[in-house]
Short mmCIF file of C-alpha atoms in Angstrom, two decimals:
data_model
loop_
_atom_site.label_atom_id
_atom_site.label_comp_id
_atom_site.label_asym_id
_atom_site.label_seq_id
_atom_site.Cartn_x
_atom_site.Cartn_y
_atom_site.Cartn_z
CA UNK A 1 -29.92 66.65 30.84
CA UNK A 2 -31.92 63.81 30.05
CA UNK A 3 -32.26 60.74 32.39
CA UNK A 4 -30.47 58.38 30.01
CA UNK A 5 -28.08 58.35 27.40
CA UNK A 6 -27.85 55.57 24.85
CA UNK A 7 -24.94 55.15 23.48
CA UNK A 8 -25.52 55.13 19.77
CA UNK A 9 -21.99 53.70 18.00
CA UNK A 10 -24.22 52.38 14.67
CA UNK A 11 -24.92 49.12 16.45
CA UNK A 12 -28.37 47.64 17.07
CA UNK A 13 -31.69 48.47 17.41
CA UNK A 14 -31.67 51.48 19.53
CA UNK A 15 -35.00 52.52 18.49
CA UNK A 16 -36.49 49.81 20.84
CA UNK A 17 -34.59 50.02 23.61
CA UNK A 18 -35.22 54.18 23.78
CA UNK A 19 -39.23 53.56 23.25
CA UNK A 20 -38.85 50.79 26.15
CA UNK A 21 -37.43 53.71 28.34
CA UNK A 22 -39.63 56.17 27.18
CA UNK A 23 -42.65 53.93 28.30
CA UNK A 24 -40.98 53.45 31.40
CA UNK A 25 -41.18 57.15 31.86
CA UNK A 26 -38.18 57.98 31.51
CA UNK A 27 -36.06 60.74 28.81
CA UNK A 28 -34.10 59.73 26.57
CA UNK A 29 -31.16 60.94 24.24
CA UNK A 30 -29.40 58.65 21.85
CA UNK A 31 -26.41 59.79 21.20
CA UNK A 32 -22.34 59.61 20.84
CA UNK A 33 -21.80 63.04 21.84
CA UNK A 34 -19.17 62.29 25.25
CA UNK A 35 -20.18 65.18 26.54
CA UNK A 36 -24.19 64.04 26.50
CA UNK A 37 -22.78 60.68 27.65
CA UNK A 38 -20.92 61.91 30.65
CA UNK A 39 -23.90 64.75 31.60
CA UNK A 40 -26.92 61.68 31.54
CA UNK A 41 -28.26 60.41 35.36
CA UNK A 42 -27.88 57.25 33.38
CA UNK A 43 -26.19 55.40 30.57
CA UNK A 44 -27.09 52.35 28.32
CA UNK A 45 -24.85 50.23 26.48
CA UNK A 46 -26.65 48.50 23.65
CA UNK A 47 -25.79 46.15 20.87
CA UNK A 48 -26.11 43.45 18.56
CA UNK A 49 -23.94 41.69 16.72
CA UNK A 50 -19.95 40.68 16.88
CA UNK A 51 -17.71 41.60 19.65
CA UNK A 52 -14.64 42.90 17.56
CA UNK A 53 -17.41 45.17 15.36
CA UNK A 54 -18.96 46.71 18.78
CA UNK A 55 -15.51 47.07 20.34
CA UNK A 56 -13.92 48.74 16.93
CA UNK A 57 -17.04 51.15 16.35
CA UNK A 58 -16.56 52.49 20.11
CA UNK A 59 -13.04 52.93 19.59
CA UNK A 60 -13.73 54.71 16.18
CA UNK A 61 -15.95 57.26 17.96
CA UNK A 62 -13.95 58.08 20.95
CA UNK A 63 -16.14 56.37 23.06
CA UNK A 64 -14.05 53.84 25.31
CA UNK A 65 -12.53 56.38 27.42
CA UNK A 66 -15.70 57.71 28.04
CA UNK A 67 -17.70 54.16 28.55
CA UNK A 68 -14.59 54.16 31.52
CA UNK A 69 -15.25 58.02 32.54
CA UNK A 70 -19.21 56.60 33.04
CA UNK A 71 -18.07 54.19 35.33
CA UNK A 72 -15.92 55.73 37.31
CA UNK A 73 -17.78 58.34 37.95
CA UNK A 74 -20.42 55.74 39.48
CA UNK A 75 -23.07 56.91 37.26
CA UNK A 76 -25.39 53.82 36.63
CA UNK A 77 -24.66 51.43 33.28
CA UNK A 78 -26.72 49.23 31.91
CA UNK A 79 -24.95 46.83 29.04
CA UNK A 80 -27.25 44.93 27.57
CA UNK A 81 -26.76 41.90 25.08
CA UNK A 82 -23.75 42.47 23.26
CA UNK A 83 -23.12 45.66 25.75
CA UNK A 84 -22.89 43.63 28.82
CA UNK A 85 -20.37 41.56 26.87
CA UNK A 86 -18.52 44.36 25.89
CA UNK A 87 -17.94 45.29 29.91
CA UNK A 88 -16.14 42.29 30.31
CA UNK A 89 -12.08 41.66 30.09
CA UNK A 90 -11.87 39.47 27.09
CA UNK A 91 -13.66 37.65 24.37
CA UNK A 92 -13.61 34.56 22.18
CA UNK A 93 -15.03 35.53 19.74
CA UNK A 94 -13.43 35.62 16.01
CA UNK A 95 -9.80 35.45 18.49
CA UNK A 96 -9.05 37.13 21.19
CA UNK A 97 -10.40 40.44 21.58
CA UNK A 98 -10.02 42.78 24.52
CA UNK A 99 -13.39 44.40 25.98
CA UNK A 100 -13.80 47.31 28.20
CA UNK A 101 -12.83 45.31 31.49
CA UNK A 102 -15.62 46.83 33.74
CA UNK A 103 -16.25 43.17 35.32
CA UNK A 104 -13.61 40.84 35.15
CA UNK A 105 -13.98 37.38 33.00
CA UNK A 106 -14.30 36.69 29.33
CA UNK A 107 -16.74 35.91 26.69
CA UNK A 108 -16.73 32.43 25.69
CA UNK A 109 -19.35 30.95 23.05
CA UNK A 110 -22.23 29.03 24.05
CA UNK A 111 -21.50 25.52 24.28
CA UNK A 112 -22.77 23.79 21.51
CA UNK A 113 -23.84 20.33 23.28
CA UNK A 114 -26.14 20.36 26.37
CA UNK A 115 -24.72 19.10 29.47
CA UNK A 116 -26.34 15.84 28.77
CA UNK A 117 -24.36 15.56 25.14
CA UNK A 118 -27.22 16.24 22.98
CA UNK A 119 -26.44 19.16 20.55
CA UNK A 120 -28.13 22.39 21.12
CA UNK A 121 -28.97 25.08 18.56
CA UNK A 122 -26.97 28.13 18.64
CA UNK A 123 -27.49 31.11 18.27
CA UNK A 124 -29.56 30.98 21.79
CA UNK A 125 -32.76 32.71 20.65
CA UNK A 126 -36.07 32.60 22.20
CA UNK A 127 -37.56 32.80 25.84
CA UNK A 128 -35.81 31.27 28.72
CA UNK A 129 -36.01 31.54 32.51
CA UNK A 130 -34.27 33.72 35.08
CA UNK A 131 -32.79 31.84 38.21
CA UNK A 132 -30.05 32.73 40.80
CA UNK A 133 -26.70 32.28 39.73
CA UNK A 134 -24.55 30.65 42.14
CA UNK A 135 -25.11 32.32 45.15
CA UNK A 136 -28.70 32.70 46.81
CA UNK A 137 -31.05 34.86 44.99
CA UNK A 138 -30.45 38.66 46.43
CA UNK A 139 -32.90 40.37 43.63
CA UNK A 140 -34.06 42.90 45.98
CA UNK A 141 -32.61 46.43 45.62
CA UNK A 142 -31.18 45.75 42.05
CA UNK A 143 -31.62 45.13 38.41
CA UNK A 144 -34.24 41.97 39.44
CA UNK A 145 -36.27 43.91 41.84
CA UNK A 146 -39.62 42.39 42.44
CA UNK A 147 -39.19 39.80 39.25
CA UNK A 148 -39.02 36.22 40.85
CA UNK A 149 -37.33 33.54 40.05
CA UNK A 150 -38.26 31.58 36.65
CA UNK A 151 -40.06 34.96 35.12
CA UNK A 152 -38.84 34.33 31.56
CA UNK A 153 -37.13 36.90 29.28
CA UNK A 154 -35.82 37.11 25.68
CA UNK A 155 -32.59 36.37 24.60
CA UNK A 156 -30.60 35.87 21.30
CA UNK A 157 -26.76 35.52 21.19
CA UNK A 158 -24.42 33.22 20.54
CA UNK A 159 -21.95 34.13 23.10
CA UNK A 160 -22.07 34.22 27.15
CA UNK A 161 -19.85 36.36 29.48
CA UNK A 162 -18.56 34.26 32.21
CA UNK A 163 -17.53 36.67 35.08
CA UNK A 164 -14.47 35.28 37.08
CA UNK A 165 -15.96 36.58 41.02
CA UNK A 166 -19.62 34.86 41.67
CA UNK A 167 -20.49 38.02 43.41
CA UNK A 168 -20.69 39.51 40.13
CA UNK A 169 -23.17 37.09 39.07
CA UNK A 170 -26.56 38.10 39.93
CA UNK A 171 -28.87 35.47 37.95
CA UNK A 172 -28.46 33.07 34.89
CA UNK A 173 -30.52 30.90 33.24
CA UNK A 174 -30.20 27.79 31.62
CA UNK A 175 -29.87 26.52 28.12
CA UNK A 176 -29.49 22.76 27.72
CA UNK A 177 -28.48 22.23 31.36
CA UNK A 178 -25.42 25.09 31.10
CA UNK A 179 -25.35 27.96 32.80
CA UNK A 180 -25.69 31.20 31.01
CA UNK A 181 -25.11 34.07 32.79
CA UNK A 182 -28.21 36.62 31.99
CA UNK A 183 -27.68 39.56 34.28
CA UNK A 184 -24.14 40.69 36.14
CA UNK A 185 -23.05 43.55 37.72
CA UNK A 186 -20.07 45.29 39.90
CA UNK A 187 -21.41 48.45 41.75
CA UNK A 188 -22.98 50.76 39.23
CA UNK A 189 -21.79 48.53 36.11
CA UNK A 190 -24.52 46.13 35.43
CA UNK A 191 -25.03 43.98 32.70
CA UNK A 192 -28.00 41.98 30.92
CA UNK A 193 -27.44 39.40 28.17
CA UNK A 194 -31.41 39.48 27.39
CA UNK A 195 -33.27 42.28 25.47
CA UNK A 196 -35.44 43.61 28.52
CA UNK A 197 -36.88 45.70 25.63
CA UNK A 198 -38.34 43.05 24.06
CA UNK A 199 -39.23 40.98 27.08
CA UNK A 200 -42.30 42.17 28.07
CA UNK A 201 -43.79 43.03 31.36
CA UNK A 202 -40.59 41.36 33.19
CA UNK A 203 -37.90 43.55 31.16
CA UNK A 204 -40.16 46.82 31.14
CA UNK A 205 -39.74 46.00 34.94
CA UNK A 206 -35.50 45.62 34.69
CA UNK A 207 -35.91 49.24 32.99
CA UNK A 208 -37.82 50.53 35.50
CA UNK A 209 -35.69 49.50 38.37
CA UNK A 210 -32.29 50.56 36.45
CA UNK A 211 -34.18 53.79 36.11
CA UNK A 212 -35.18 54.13 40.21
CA UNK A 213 -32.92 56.96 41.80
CA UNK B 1 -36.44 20.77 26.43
CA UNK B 2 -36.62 24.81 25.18
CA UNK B 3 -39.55 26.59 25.75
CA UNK B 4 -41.71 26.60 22.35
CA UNK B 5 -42.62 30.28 21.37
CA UNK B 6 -46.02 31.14 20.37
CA UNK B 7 -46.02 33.30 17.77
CA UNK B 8 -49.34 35.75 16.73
CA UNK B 9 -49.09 36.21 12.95
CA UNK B 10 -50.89 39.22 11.27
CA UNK B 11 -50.81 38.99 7.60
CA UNK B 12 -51.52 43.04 6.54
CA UNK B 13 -52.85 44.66 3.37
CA UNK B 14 -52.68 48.51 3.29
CA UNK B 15 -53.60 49.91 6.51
CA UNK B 16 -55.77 46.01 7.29
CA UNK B 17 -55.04 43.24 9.09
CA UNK B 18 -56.73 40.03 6.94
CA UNK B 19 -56.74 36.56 6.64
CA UNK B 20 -57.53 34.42 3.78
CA UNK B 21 -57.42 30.72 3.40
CA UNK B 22 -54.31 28.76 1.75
CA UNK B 23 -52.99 32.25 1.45
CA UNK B 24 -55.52 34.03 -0.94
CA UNK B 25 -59.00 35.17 -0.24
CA UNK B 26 -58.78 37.48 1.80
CA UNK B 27 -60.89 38.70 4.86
CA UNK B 28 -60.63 41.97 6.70
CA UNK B 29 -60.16 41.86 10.20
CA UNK B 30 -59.01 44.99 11.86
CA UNK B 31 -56.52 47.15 12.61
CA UNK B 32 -53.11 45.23 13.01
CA UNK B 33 -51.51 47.49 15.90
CA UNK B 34 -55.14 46.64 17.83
CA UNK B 35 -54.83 43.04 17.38
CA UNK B 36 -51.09 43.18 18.05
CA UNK B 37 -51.06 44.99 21.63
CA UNK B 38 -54.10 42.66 22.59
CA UNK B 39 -51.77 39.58 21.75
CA UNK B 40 -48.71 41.28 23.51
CA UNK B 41 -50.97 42.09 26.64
CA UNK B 42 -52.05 38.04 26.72
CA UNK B 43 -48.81 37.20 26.55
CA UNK B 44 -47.82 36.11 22.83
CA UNK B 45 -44.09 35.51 22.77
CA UNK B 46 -43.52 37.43 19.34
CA UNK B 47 -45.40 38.95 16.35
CA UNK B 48 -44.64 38.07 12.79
CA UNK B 49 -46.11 41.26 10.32
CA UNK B 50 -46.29 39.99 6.99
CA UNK B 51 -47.56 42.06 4.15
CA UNK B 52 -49.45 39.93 1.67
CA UNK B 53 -49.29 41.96 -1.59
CA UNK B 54 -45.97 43.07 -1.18
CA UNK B 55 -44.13 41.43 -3.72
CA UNK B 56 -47.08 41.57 -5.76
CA UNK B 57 -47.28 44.97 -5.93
CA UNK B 58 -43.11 45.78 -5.57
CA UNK B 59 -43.68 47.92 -2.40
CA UNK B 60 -43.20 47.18 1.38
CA UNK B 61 -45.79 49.48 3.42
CA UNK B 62 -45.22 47.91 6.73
CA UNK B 63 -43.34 50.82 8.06
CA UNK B 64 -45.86 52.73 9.62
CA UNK B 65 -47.70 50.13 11.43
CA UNK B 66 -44.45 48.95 12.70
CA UNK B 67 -43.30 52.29 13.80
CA UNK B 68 -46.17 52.48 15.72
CA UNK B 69 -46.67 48.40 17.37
CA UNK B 70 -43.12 49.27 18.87
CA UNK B 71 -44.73 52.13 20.69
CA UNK B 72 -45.79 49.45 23.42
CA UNK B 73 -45.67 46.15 22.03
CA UNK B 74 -42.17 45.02 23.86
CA UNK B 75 -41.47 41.71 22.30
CA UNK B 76 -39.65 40.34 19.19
CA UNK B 77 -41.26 41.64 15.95
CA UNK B 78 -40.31 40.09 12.38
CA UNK B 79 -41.60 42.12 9.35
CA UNK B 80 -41.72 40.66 5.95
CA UNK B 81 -43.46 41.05 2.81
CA UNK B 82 -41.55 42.47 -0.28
CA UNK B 83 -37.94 43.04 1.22
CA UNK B 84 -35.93 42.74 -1.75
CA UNK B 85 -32.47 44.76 -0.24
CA UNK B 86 -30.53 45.29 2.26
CA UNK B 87 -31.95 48.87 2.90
CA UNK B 88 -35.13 47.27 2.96
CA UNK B 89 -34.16 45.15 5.72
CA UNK B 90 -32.12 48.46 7.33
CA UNK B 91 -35.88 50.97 6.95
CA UNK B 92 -37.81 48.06 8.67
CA UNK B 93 -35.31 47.28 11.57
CA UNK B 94 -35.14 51.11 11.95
CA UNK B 95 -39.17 51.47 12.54
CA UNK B 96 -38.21 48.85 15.21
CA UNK B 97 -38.43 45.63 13.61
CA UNK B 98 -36.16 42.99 14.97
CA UNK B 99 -35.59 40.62 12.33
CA UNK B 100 -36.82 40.29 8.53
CA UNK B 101 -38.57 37.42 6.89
CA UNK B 102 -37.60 37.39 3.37
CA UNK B 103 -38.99 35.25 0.79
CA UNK B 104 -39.41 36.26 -2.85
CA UNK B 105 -36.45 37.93 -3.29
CA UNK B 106 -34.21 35.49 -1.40
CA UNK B 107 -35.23 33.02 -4.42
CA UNK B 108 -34.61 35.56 -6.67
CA UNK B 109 -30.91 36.15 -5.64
CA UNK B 110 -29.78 34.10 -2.78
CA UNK B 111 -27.00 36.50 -2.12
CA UNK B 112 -29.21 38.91 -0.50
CA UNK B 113 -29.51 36.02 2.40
CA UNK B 114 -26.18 36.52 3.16
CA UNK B 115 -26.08 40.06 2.56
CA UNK B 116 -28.62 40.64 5.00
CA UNK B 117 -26.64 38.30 7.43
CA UNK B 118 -23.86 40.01 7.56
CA UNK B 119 -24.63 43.23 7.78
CA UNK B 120 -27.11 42.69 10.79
CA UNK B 121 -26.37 39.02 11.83
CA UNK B 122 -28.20 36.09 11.21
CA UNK B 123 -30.74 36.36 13.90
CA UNK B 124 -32.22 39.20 12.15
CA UNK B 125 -32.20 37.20 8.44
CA UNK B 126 -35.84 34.62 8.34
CA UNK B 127 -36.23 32.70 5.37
CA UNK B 128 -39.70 32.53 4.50
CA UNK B 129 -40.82 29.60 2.58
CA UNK B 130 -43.98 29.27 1.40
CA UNK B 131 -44.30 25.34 0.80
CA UNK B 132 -46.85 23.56 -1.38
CA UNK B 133 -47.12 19.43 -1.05
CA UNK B 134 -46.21 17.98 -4.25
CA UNK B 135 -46.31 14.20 -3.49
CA UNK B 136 -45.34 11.64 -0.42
CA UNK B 137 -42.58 13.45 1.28
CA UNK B 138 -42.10 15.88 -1.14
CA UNK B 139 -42.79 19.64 -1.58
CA UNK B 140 -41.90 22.82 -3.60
CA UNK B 141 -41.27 26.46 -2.30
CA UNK B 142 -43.48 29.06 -3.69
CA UNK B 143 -43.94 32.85 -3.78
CA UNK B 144 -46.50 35.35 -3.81
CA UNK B 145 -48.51 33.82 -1.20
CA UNK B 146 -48.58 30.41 -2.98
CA UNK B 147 -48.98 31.91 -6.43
CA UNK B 148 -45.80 31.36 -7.86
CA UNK B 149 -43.66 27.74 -7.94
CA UNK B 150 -40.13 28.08 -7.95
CA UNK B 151 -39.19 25.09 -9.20
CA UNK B 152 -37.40 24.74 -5.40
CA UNK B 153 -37.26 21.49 -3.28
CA UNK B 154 -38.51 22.88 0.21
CA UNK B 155 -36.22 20.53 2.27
CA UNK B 156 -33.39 21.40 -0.22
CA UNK B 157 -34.35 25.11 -0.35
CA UNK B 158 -33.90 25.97 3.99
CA UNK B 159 -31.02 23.78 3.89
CA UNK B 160 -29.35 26.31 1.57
CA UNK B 161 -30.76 28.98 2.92
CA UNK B 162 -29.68 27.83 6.61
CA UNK B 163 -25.71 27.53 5.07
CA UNK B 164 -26.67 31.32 3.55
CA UNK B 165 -26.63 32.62 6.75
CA UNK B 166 -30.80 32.29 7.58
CA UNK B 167 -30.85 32.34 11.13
CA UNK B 168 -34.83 31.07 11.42
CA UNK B 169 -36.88 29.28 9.16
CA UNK B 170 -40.90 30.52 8.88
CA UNK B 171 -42.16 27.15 7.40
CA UNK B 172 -45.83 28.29 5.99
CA UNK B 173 -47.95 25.31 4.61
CA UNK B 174 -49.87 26.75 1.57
CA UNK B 175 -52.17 23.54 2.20
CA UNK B 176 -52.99 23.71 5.28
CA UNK B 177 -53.20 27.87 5.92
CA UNK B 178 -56.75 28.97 7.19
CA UNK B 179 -57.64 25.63 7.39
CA UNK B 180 -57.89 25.36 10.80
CA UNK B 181 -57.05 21.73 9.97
CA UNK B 182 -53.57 21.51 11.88
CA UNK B 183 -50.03 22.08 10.80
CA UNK B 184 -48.45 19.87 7.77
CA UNK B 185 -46.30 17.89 10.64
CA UNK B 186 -44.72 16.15 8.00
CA UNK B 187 -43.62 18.87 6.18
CA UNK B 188 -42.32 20.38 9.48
CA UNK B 189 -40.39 17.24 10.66
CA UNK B 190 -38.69 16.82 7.53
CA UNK B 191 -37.39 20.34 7.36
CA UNK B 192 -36.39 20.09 11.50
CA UNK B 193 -34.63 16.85 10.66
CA UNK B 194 -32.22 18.64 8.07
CA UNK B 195 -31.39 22.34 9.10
CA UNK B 196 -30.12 23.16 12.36
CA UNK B 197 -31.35 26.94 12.97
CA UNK B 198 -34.97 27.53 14.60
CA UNK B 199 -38.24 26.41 12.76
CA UNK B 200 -41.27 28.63 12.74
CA UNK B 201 -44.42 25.77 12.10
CA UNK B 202 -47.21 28.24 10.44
CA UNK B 203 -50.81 27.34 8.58
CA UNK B 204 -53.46 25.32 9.85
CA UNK B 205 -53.67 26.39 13.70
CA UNK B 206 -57.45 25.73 14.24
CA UNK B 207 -57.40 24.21 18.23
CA UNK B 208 -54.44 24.62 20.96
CA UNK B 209 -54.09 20.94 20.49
CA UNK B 210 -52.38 21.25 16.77
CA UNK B 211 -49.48 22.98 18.79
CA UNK B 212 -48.87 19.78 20.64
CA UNK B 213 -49.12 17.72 17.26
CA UNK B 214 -46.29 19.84 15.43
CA UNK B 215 -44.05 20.24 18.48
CA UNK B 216 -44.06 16.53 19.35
CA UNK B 217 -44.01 15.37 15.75
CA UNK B 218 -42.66 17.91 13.84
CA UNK B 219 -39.91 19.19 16.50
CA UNK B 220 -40.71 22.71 15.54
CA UNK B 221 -38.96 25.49 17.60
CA UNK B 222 -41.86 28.18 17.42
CA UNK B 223 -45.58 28.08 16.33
CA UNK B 224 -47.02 30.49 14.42
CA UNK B 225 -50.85 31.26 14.47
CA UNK B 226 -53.50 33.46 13.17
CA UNK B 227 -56.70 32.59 12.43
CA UNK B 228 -57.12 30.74 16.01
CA UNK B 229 -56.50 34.43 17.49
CA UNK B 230 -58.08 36.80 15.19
CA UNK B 231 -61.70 35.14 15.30
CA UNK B 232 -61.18 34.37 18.90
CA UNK B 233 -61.18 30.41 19.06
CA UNK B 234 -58.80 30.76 21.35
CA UNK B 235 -56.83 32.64 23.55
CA UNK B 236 -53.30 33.10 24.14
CA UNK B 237 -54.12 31.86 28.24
CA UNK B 238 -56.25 28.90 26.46
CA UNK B 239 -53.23 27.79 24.23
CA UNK B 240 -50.41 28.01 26.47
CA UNK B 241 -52.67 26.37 29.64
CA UNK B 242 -53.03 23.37 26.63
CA UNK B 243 -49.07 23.14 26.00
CA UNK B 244 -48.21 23.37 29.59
CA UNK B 245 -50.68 20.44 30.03
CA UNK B 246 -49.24 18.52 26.73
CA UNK B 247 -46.10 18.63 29.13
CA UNK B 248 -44.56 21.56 26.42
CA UNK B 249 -42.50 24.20 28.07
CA UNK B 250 -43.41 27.76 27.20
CA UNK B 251 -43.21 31.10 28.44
CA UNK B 252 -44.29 31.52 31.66
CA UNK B 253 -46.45 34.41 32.44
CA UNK B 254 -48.44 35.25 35.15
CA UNK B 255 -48.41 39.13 34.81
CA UNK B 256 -51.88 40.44 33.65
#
């Protein structure tokens, strides 16, 4: 039984994500084999790319019932990118599309002018800093563990999930003044919309705590 | 204002990493995945791998080195150098590259831009141009490291490729690369003032201030370098203490 499973539907760069584990000590399987899925300590989410392609390419393997299995069970998930995106209810993307409605909101796009009008470029790609959503920062004990506030991290999407409960909102950052919401979870369902594989010291840290029993 | 990305470029040929000035000449350095973990560990934002006689030589050999940088380098690596398909693109991303800079082949048959696009989304698609100064506000795309004109406006040129579905732009400067000189600021305001997608400045990094000049001026989204960091002119610390100080956001990064 390995520690973590990545989920591989044929979307993404799971390559990097299962090295980032690896260095973080960690085994790792990528597979789509439920039955590896449901057996892991752990399970990771990935993606890149549209919502209706990640969404359809689960389906096509089987894998939605057992993304839901994972959950209920309370083993630990980690969505990350278009993964956390896929946990939510909804998204806007190409129409409406349902998700796997671990955490409850939808995906909207990221707004295209800052909040001071100016026009932003989208997609959102680059480095950007991690603050506390809404609610004071309450890193300790989860995803953020020991990372403070304004630690920078990588992202690149185009869309943002916008959870409906703040208490599902652990930290955002911001991109032209609006609030992006960069990590979420609900108990064992946790969410990041940056690559923590590709974010250096800070998201080999993310891995490590996901990874902590 | 976004934080600029500082970008370590290592220009490969074979199994070296080299650097030549205005593209040709070149010098051996070292061994790329060396150079890249040390510019990882002092905090470079992403790593561009570009293999120099690629197209020359109709082969991409990239693979390995990559296969091995994503061992434990953990940030954003483009590859590029003699990617003429979309399985190309697909063996690359596979070793654990994250996006593709395409050049020579993009020119060749435009198509592939979008090709590429689609299949793995525009982020991953760069369009490299290679841009020569052909008279006051004016200059041509090239290929082959500045050996071949294409007859391309450069301004003209990332526009279309930008509406092709290139999600970057990795602006070289053909006169100004190994130069040490500074950046063609010019060149790289007049291609910021016409697409919309992210601008890589690169040639002519010789002193952290030449960031300032082609972020302020040029609005460019990301700075590559090379030279600067290969013969140790600088650090990565040195460069983004000068931006910071400029009053340019960047990365922060106070792990060692």
């Amino acid at each position: 039984m390995a520690d973590v499973a990545v989920i591989d539907y044929g979307v993404g760069n799971l390559l990097s994500v299962s090295r980032a584990l690896l260095h973080c000590g960690a085994t790792v399987e990528v597979t789509d084999d439920p039955a590896r899925i449901l057996n892991a300590r752990r399970v990771v989410l990935p993606g890149v790319g549209a919502f209706a392609y990640g969404m359809d390419a689960l389906q096509a393997r089987r894998l939605v019932d057992v993304v839901h299995e994972v959950s209920r069970r309370g083993t630990p998930l980690l969505g990350i990118c278009l993964g956390m995106q896929m946990l939510m209810d909804t998204s806007a993307e190409f129409g409406e599309t349902a998700g796997l409605g671990l955490i409850t909101g939808r995906v909207v796009p990221v707004p295209e002018r800052a909040t001071d009008g100016e026009p932003q470029k989208i997609p959102h790609i680059g480095w950007n800093g991690l603050a506390p959503a809404s609610t004071p920062a309450a890193w300790s004990g989860t995803l953020l563990d020991g990372i403070a506030p304004g630690e920078s991290v990588y992202f690149v999407h185009s869309f943002m999930a916008q959870p409906e409960d703040d208490a599902h909102r652990l930290a955002d950052c911001l991109y032209g003044g609006v609030a992006v919401s960069a990590v979420i979870r609900n108990l064992n369902v946790m969410g990041c919309q940056f690559h923590p594989e590709k974010s250096g010291e800070v998201g080999l840290r993310v891995l490590k705590n996901f990874l902590r029993p | 204002m976004r934080q600029t990305r500082i970008i370590a470029r290592l220009d490969v040929k074979g199994t070296n990493l080299i650097k030549g000035v205005h593209l040709e000449g070149l010098r051996i350095i070292g061994k790329p995945h060396d150079h890249a973990k040390l510019y990882y560990e002092q905090g470079a934002d992403e790593l561009i791998y570009m293999d120099c006689v690629a197209s020359l030589y109709g082969r991409n050999s990239l693979g390995d080195i990559v296969q091995q940088t994503a061992q434990d380098v953990f940030i954003p690596m483009t590859v590029g150098g003699g990617v003429r398909s979309v399985d190309d693109a697909m063996r690359l991303l596979r070793c654990g590259a994250d996006k593709v800079a395409v050049n020579t082949a993009a020119v060749a048959d435009p198509r592939l831009i979008t090709e590429i696009a689609r299949r793995f989304g525009s982020q991953c698609m760069v369009l490299s141009v290679e841009a020569k100064r052909i008279g006051p506000g004016r200059w041509e795309a090239f290929t082959d490291n500045g050996r071949e004109a294409t007859g391309l406006d450069v301004i003209e040129w990332a526009k279309r490729g930008a509406a092709l579905g290139a999600g970057e732009i990795l602006l070289t400067s053909v006169d100004q690369e190994g130069t040490r000189k500074g950046f063609d600021v010019a060149l790289v305001g007049a291609v910021t003032a016409e697409v919309s997608v992210p601008v890589i400045a690169s040639g002519g990094m010789g002193t952290p201030a030449h960031m300032e000049e082609v972020v302020r001026h040029g609005q460019a989204d990301a700075v590559a370098m090379a030279d600067i960091l290969h013969y140790k002119r600088a650090t990565m610390a040195d460069i983004r203490g000068a931006a910071l100080q400029a009053g340019i956001p960047v990365r922060t990064f106070d792990r060692g």
